[in-house]
Amino acid sequence: MIKIYNYGQVGEEEIFARVNPAANVEGAVADIIATVRQKGDAALYDYAARFDKVALTDLAVTQQEIDQAFAAVDADFAAVLREAAANIRAFHEKQVRNSFLLERQGGVIIGQKITAIEKVGLYVPGGTAAYPSTVLMDSIPAKIAGCEEIVMVTPPGKDGSVNPAILVAARIAGVDRIFKVGGAQAVAALAYGTESIPRVDKIVGPGNAYVAEAKKQVFGQVAIDMIAGPSEILVVADSTANPRFVAADMLSQAEHDKMASAVLVTDSRSLAQAVSEELERQLPLLPRAEIARESIERNGKIIVAEGDLMQAIHIANRIAPEHLELCVDNPFDYLDKVRNAGSIFMGKYCPEALGDYFAGPNHTLPTSGTARFSSPLSVDDFVKKTQFTYYTRDALA
């Protein structure tokens, strides 16, 4: 059962407590990185056998495997991926920045030129769920930016294959090369290069604690997007919200991971109780019910700020969630009041899952309160800004 708190009647440490994944993996990750640097491809084959339980004969995904993936997936699924890709492309094309120059008195010219990062590495998780949407969200902005090469790494299954949906998404998004390698060893390969995998200039994409730690350790050798924590959703809802919808949206994040957090902040005590009951009704219906239940019971909470929706917005700004839903009447009245959130979903008919998979805005978002100072992944993440200055002899005199 999810915990319900009355704001102002309990300590702030309970209201604003954060999920803190305890993962003491620094030493293990450092060893993996050092081994990949020393042994290259041989280390990747060894780690595939040890961690993924697969004996690979080649790291690269072939064109034949991509063709087979298209044959394996449902045609309607591929069509939806193409439509989602078009939405993502349309949104991110609006983010493109242009170079500029200013001509000053005496022939002085100053300016800024925009240059795409040359090679980008994309990490796509494997494990218990496949995320073709991550492929689209992380590679399409890089393509729009003009990156010359996008290299994708993703863990293979025990049969040595890559999930067909991942391969189809990669082809639709324009990924150039794909390799069957996951974990910290994949990050190390992208950062330092091996016989098969090219060294890149920036690594993006989510992963488990080992992947996050590896990105942290190679930062400086390469750029990274962010250190992603567990997934988060915070719903601000008033009495007009549908408790079935609110509960479903909270569970859509809870089923991602046992460490995910789902929070409702409402000015309505009756809605709080109705959502709590809906969570219990819907939980057993989920295919990942065990994961979702542990997430809800460990990290979920309902906060009642009775009769004060602006207090609910204040709480949301303090938490600075990855995903924020405004399930209220006239959500645009509150948009400017939101200072800290990764992505905002407006109104009662805009589920967070729509944004994660289809609408167009990016779903690689700041977590763990970093929305206070960080932004979603964008075209800006795949370009560099370089200043330039020109003076004439007369201007210098």
Coordinates of C-alpha atoms in Angstrom, one line a residue:
M1 CA 0.0 0.0 0.0
I2 CA 1.3 3.4 -0.9
K3 CA 2.1 5.9 1.9
I4 CA -0.1 9.0 2.3
Y5 CA 1.3 12.1 4.0
N6 CA -0.4 15.3 5.0
Y7 CA 1.9 18.2 4.1
G8 CA 2.8 20.3 7.1
Q9 CA 2.0 17.5 9.6
V10 CA 5.1 15.3 8.9
G11 CA 8.8 16.2 8.7
E12 CA 10.2 17.4 5.5
E13 CA 12.7 14.6 5.4
E14 CA 9.8 12.2 4.8
I15 CA 8.2 14.4 2.1
F16 CA 11.4 15.1 0.2
A17 CA 13.4 12.0 0.8
R18 CA 15.1 10.8 -2.4
V19 CA 15.7 7.3 -3.7
N20 CA 19.4 6.6 -3.1
P21 CA 20.5 3.5 -5.0
A22 CA 23.2 1.8 -2.9
A23 CA 25.6 0.5 -5.6
N24 CA 29.2 0.1 -4.5
V25 CA 30.5 -0.7 -7.9
E26 CA 33.4 1.8 -8.4
G27 CA 36.2 -0.8 -8.0
A28 CA 34.6 -3.4 -10.2
V29 CA 33.9 -0.8 -12.9
A30 CA 37.5 0.5 -12.7
D31 CA 38.8 -3.0 -13.2
I32 CA 36.5 -3.6 -16.2
I33 CA 37.6 -0.3 -17.9
A34 CA 41.3 -1.1 -17.3
T35 CA 40.9 -4.6 -18.8
V36 CA 39.1 -3.3 -21.9
R37 CA 41.8 -0.7 -22.4
Q38 CA 44.5 -3.4 -22.1
K39 CA 42.9 -6.3 -24.0
G40 CA 40.4 -4.7 -26.4
D41 CA 38.0 -7.0 -28.2
A42 CA 39.3 -10.1 -26.3
A43 CA 38.0 -8.5 -23.1
L44 CA 34.6 -7.8 -24.6
Y45 CA 34.3 -11.5 -25.7
D46 CA 35.3 -12.6 -22.2
Y47 CA 32.8 -10.3 -20.5
A48 CA 30.0 -11.4 -22.9
A49 CA 30.6 -15.0 -21.8
R50 CA 30.8 -14.1 -18.1
F51 CA 28.0 -11.6 -17.8
D52 CA 25.7 -12.2 -20.7
K53 CA 26.2 -16.0 -20.9
V54 CA 26.8 -15.9 -24.6
A55 CA 29.7 -17.1 -26.8
L56 CA 29.9 -14.4 -29.5
T57 CA 31.9 -14.9 -32.7
D58 CA 31.5 -11.3 -33.9
L59 CA 30.7 -8.1 -32.1
A60 CA 29.2 -6.2 -35.0
V61 CA 25.6 -6.5 -36.1
T62 CA 25.3 -7.4 -39.8
Q63 CA 23.0 -6.1 -42.5
Q64 CA 21.5 -9.6 -42.6
E65 CA 20.6 -9.4 -38.9
I66 CA 18.9 -6.0 -39.5
D67 CA 17.0 -7.4 -42.5
Q68 CA 15.8 -10.3 -40.3
A69 CA 14.7 -7.9 -37.6
F70 CA 12.4 -6.1 -40.0
A71 CA 11.0 -9.4 -41.1
A72 CA 10.5 -10.4 -37.4
V73 CA 8.6 -7.3 -36.1
D74 CA 5.0 -6.6 -36.9
A75 CA 4.5 -4.1 -39.8
D76 CA 2.2 -2.0 -37.7
F77 CA 4.9 -1.7 -35.0
A78 CA 7.5 -0.5 -37.5
A79 CA 5.0 2.0 -38.9
V80 CA 4.4 3.4 -35.3
L81 CA 8.2 3.7 -34.9
R82 CA 8.4 5.6 -38.1
E83 CA 5.6 8.0 -37.0
A84 CA 7.3 8.5 -33.6
A85 CA 10.6 9.2 -35.3
A86 CA 8.9 11.8 -37.5
N87 CA 7.4 13.5 -34.3
I88 CA 10.8 13.4 -32.6
R89 CA 12.5 14.8 -35.7
A90 CA 10.0 17.6 -36.1
F91 CA 10.4 18.7 -32.4
H92 CA 14.2 18.6 -32.4
E93 CA 14.6 20.4 -35.7
K94 CA 13.3 23.5 -33.9
Q95 CA 16.3 23.3 -31.6
V96 CA 18.9 23.8 -34.2
R97 CA 21.2 26.8 -33.5
N98 CA 23.0 28.8 -36.2
S99 CA 26.5 30.3 -36.3
F100 CA 26.7 34.0 -36.2
L101 CA 29.1 36.9 -36.7
L102 CA 29.1 40.5 -35.7
E103 CA 31.0 43.2 -37.7
R104 CA 32.3 46.0 -35.5
Q105 CA 33.9 49.3 -36.2
G106 CA 37.2 49.2 -38.0
G107 CA 36.7 45.9 -39.7
V108 CA 36.6 43.9 -36.5
I109 CA 34.6 40.6 -36.8
I110 CA 33.6 38.4 -33.8
G111 CA 31.4 35.4 -33.9
Q112 CA 30.5 31.9 -32.9
K113 CA 30.4 28.8 -35.1
I114 CA 28.4 25.7 -34.4
T115 CA 30.1 22.4 -35.2
A116 CA 28.7 18.9 -34.7
I117 CA 30.5 16.5 -32.5
E118 CA 32.1 14.0 -34.9
K119 CA 31.5 10.6 -33.4
V120 CA 28.8 9.8 -30.8
G121 CA 28.3 6.5 -28.9
L122 CA 24.8 5.5 -28.0
Y123 CA 24.2 3.0 -25.1
V124 CA 20.9 1.2 -25.3
P125 CA 19.9 -1.1 -22.4
G126 CA 19.0 -4.7 -22.7
G127 CA 17.9 -6.8 -19.8
T128 CA 14.3 -7.4 -18.8
A129 CA 12.8 -4.8 -21.2
A130 CA 13.6 -3.4 -24.6
Y131 CA 13.5 0.3 -25.3
P132 CA 13.4 1.1 -29.0
S133 CA 12.2 4.6 -28.0
T134 CA 15.6 5.2 -26.4
V135 CA 17.3 4.5 -29.8
L136 CA 15.0 7.1 -31.5
M137 CA 15.3 9.7 -28.7
D138 CA 19.1 9.6 -28.4
S139 CA 20.1 9.2 -32.0
I140 CA 17.7 11.5 -33.9
P141 CA 19.0 14.7 -32.3
A142 CA 22.6 13.6 -33.1
K143 CA 21.6 13.1 -36.7
I144 CA 19.9 16.5 -36.8
A145 CA 23.0 18.1 -35.3
G146 CA 25.1 16.6 -38.1
C147 CA 27.3 14.1 -36.3
E148 CA 29.3 12.1 -38.8
E149 CA 29.0 8.7 -37.1
I150 CA 26.6 7.3 -34.5
V151 CA 27.8 4.0 -33.0
M152 CA 25.3 2.0 -30.9
V153 CA 26.1 -0.6 -28.3
T154 CA 23.5 -2.9 -26.7
P155 CA 23.8 -6.2 -24.8
P156 CA 23.0 -9.4 -26.7
G157 CA 20.6 -12.0 -25.6
K158 CA 21.7 -15.5 -24.6
D159 CA 21.4 -16.6 -28.2
G160 CA 23.7 -13.8 -29.3
S161 CA 21.0 -11.8 -31.0
V162 CA 19.8 -8.2 -30.4
N163 CA 16.2 -7.6 -29.8
P164 CA 14.6 -7.0 -33.3
A165 CA 12.7 -3.9 -32.1
I166 CA 16.1 -2.3 -31.2
L167 CA 17.6 -3.0 -34.6
V168 CA 14.5 -1.7 -36.5
A169 CA 14.5 1.5 -34.4
A170 CA 18.3 1.9 -35.1
R171 CA 17.8 1.7 -38.8
I172 CA 14.8 4.1 -38.8
A173 CA 16.8 6.6 -36.7
G174 CA 19.9 6.4 -38.9
V175 CA 22.4 4.7 -36.6
D176 CA 25.6 3.9 -38.5
R177 CA 27.1 1.0 -36.7
I178 CA 25.8 -1.4 -34.0
F179 CA 27.7 -3.7 -31.7
K180 CA 26.6 -6.5 -29.4
V181 CA 28.2 -5.4 -26.1
G182 CA 26.7 -4.0 -22.9
G183 CA 27.6 -3.0 -19.4
A184 CA 30.6 -1.0 -18.2
Q185 CA 32.7 -2.8 -20.8
A186 CA 30.6 -1.2 -23.6
V187 CA 31.2 2.2 -22.2
A188 CA 34.9 1.5 -21.9
A189 CA 35.0 0.4 -25.5
L190 CA 33.4 3.5 -26.7
A191 CA 35.6 5.7 -24.6
Y192 CA 38.9 4.2 -25.6
G193 CA 38.2 2.1 -28.7
T194 CA 39.0 -1.5 -29.5
E195 CA 40.0 -3.4 -32.6
S196 CA 36.3 -3.4 -33.7
I197 CA 34.6 -0.5 -31.9
P198 CA 35.7 3.0 -32.7
R199 CA 36.5 5.5 -30.1
V200 CA 33.9 8.2 -29.9
D201 CA 33.8 11.8 -28.6
K202 CA 30.6 11.6 -26.5
I203 CA 28.5 8.8 -24.9
V204 CA 24.8 9.1 -24.3
G205 CA 22.1 6.8 -23.1
P206 CA 20.8 5.3 -19.9
G207 CA 21.9 2.1 -18.2
N208 CA 22.2 0.3 -14.9
A209 CA 24.5 1.2 -12.0
Y210 CA 27.6 -0.2 -13.7
V211 CA 26.9 1.8 -16.9
A212 CA 26.3 5.0 -14.9
E213 CA 29.5 4.5 -12.9
A214 CA 31.5 3.7 -16.1
K215 CA 30.2 6.9 -17.7
K216 CA 31.3 8.8 -14.6
Q217 CA 34.8 7.3 -14.7
V218 CA 35.4 7.9 -18.4
F219 CA 34.1 11.5 -18.3
G220 CA 36.9 13.7 -19.3
Q221 CA 38.3 11.2 -21.8
V222 CA 34.9 11.6 -23.5
A223 CA 31.9 13.7 -22.9
I224 CA 28.7 12.2 -21.5
D225 CA 25.1 13.3 -21.5
M226 CA 24.3 12.8 -17.8
I227 CA 24.4 10.3 -14.9
A228 CA 20.8 9.0 -15.0
G229 CA 19.3 7.8 -11.7
P230 CA 16.1 5.7 -11.3
S231 CA 13.0 6.9 -13.2
E232 CA 10.6 9.3 -11.5
I233 CA 7.1 10.6 -12.0
L234 CA 5.3 13.3 -10.0
V235 CA 1.7 14.0 -10.6
V236 CA 0.1 17.2 -9.5
A237 CA -3.7 16.7 -9.5
D238 CA -6.8 18.5 -8.4
S239 CA -10.2 17.1 -7.5
T240 CA -11.2 16.9 -11.1
A241 CA -8.5 14.4 -12.1
N242 CA -9.5 10.8 -12.9
P243 CA -8.0 8.5 -10.2
R244 CA -7.8 5.6 -12.7
F245 CA -5.7 7.7 -15.1
V246 CA -3.5 9.0 -12.3
A247 CA -2.9 5.6 -10.9
A248 CA -2.1 4.2 -14.3
D249 CA 0.4 6.9 -15.0
M250 CA 2.1 6.4 -11.7
L251 CA 2.4 2.6 -12.4
S252 CA 3.8 3.3 -15.9
Q253 CA 7.0 4.5 -14.2
A254 CA 6.9 2.2 -11.2
E255 CA 7.1 -0.9 -13.4
H256 CA 10.3 0.3 -14.9
D257 CA 12.5 -0.5 -12.0
K258 CA 12.2 -1.4 -8.3
M259 CA 14.1 1.8 -7.5
A260 CA 11.7 4.0 -9.6
S261 CA 9.6 6.5 -7.7
A262 CA 6.0 7.6 -8.3
V263 CA 4.6 10.5 -6.3
L264 CA 1.1 12.2 -6.3
V265 CA 0.7 15.7 -4.9
T266 CA -2.9 16.8 -4.6
D267 CA -5.0 19.4 -2.9
S268 CA -7.9 16.8 -2.6
R269 CA -8.0 14.2 0.2
S270 CA -10.7 12.3 -1.6
L271 CA -8.6 12.0 -4.7
A272 CA -5.6 10.8 -2.7
Q273 CA -7.7 8.0 -1.2
A274 CA -9.2 7.1 -4.6
V275 CA -5.8 6.9 -6.3
S276 CA -4.5 4.7 -3.4
E277 CA -7.4 2.3 -4.0
E278 CA -6.8 2.4 -7.8
L279 CA -3.2 1.5 -7.4
E280 CA -4.1 -1.6 -5.4
R281 CA -6.7 -2.5 -8.0
Q282 CA -4.4 -2.1 -11.0
L283 CA -1.2 -3.5 -9.6
P284 CA -2.1 -7.2 -10.0
L285 CA -3.0 -6.6 -13.6
L286 CA 0.5 -5.6 -14.7
P287 CA 2.9 -8.0 -16.4
R288 CA 5.7 -6.5 -14.2
A289 CA 3.5 -6.4 -11.1
E290 CA 6.2 -7.6 -8.7
I291 CA 8.6 -4.8 -9.7
A292 CA 5.9 -2.2 -9.7
R293 CA 4.6 -3.2 -6.2
E294 CA 8.1 -3.0 -4.7
S295 CA 8.6 0.4 -6.3
I296 CA 5.3 1.7 -5.0
E297 CA 5.7 0.4 -1.5
R298 CA 9.4 1.4 -1.2
N299 CA 9.5 4.8 -3.0
G300 CA 5.9 5.8 -3.8
K301 CA 4.0 8.4 -1.9
I302 CA 0.9 10.6 -1.9
I303 CA 1.2 14.0 -0.5
V304 CA -1.9 15.9 0.4
A305 CA -1.7 19.7 0.5
E306 CA -5.3 20.2 1.3
G307 CA -7.1 23.0 -0.5
D308 CA -3.9 24.6 -1.8
L309 CA -2.9 23.7 -5.4
M310 CA -0.1 26.3 -5.4
Q311 CA 1.4 24.5 -2.4
A312 CA 1.4 21.3 -4.6
I313 CA 3.3 23.2 -7.3
H314 CA 5.8 24.4 -4.6
I315 CA 6.4 20.8 -3.5
A316 CA 6.9 19.7 -7.1
N317 CA 9.5 22.4 -7.6
R318 CA 11.3 21.3 -4.4
I319 CA 11.4 17.7 -5.7
A320 CA 12.4 18.7 -9.3
P321 CA 11.1 15.5 -10.9
E322 CA 12.1 13.8 -14.1
H323 CA 8.5 13.7 -15.3
L324 CA 5.8 16.1 -14.1
E325 CA 2.1 15.7 -14.9
L326 CA -0.2 18.6 -14.4
C327 CA -3.6 16.8 -14.2
V328 CA -5.6 19.9 -13.4
D329 CA -8.1 22.2 -14.9
N330 CA -6.4 24.9 -16.9
P331 CA -2.9 23.5 -16.8
F332 CA -1.4 26.4 -18.8
D333 CA -2.3 28.7 -15.8
Y334 CA 0.4 26.8 -13.8
L335 CA 3.0 26.2 -16.5
D336 CA 5.0 29.4 -15.7
K337 CA 4.9 28.5 -12.0
V338 CA 6.8 25.3 -12.6
R339 CA 10.5 26.0 -12.3
N340 CA 12.1 22.6 -11.9
A341 CA 11.1 19.6 -14.0
G342 CA 12.6 17.5 -16.8
S343 CA 9.5 17.3 -18.9
I344 CA 5.9 18.5 -18.2
F345 CA 2.8 16.7 -19.4
M346 CA -0.2 19.1 -19.5
G347 CA -3.8 18.3 -18.7
K348 CA -5.8 15.2 -17.9
Y349 CA -5.4 13.4 -21.3
C350 CA -1.6 13.6 -21.7
P351 CA -0.1 10.5 -20.1
E352 CA 3.6 10.5 -19.4
A353 CA 4.0 7.3 -21.5
L354 CA 2.9 9.3 -24.6
G355 CA 5.9 11.6 -24.1
D356 CA 8.2 8.7 -23.4
Y357 CA 7.5 6.9 -26.6
F358 CA 5.7 9.0 -29.2
A359 CA 4.9 12.7 -28.9
G360 CA 8.3 14.2 -29.9
P361 CA 10.0 15.9 -26.9
N362 CA 13.0 13.9 -25.6
H363 CA 12.6 11.3 -22.9
T364 CA 16.3 11.4 -21.8
L365 CA 15.7 13.6 -18.8
P366 CA 17.5 14.8 -15.6
T367 CA 16.7 12.7 -12.6
S368 CA 17.4 12.8 -8.8
G369 CA 16.6 16.4 -8.5
T370 CA 19.1 17.5 -11.2
A371 CA 16.2 19.2 -13.1
R372 CA 17.1 22.2 -10.8
F373 CA 20.1 22.8 -13.1
S374 CA 19.9 20.4 -16.0
S375 CA 17.9 20.0 -19.2
P376 CA 16.6 17.2 -21.4
L377 CA 18.8 15.7 -24.1
S378 CA 18.6 17.9 -27.2
V379 CA 20.4 18.9 -30.4
D380 CA 22.6 21.2 -28.2
D381 CA 24.1 18.1 -26.6
F382 CA 25.6 17.0 -30.0
V383 CA 27.2 20.3 -31.0
K384 CA 30.1 22.5 -29.9
K385 CA 30.2 26.3 -29.9
T386 CA 33.5 27.8 -30.9
Q387 CA 34.2 31.6 -30.7
F388 CA 36.3 33.4 -33.3
T389 CA 37.8 36.9 -33.5
Y390 CA 39.3 38.9 -36.4
Y391 CA 41.0 42.2 -36.2
T392 CA 42.5 44.3 -39.0
R393 CA 45.8 46.1 -38.6
D394 CA 43.9 49.4 -38.3
A395 CA 41.6 48.1 -35.6
L396 CA 44.6 46.8 -33.6
A397 CA 46.4 50.2 -33.8

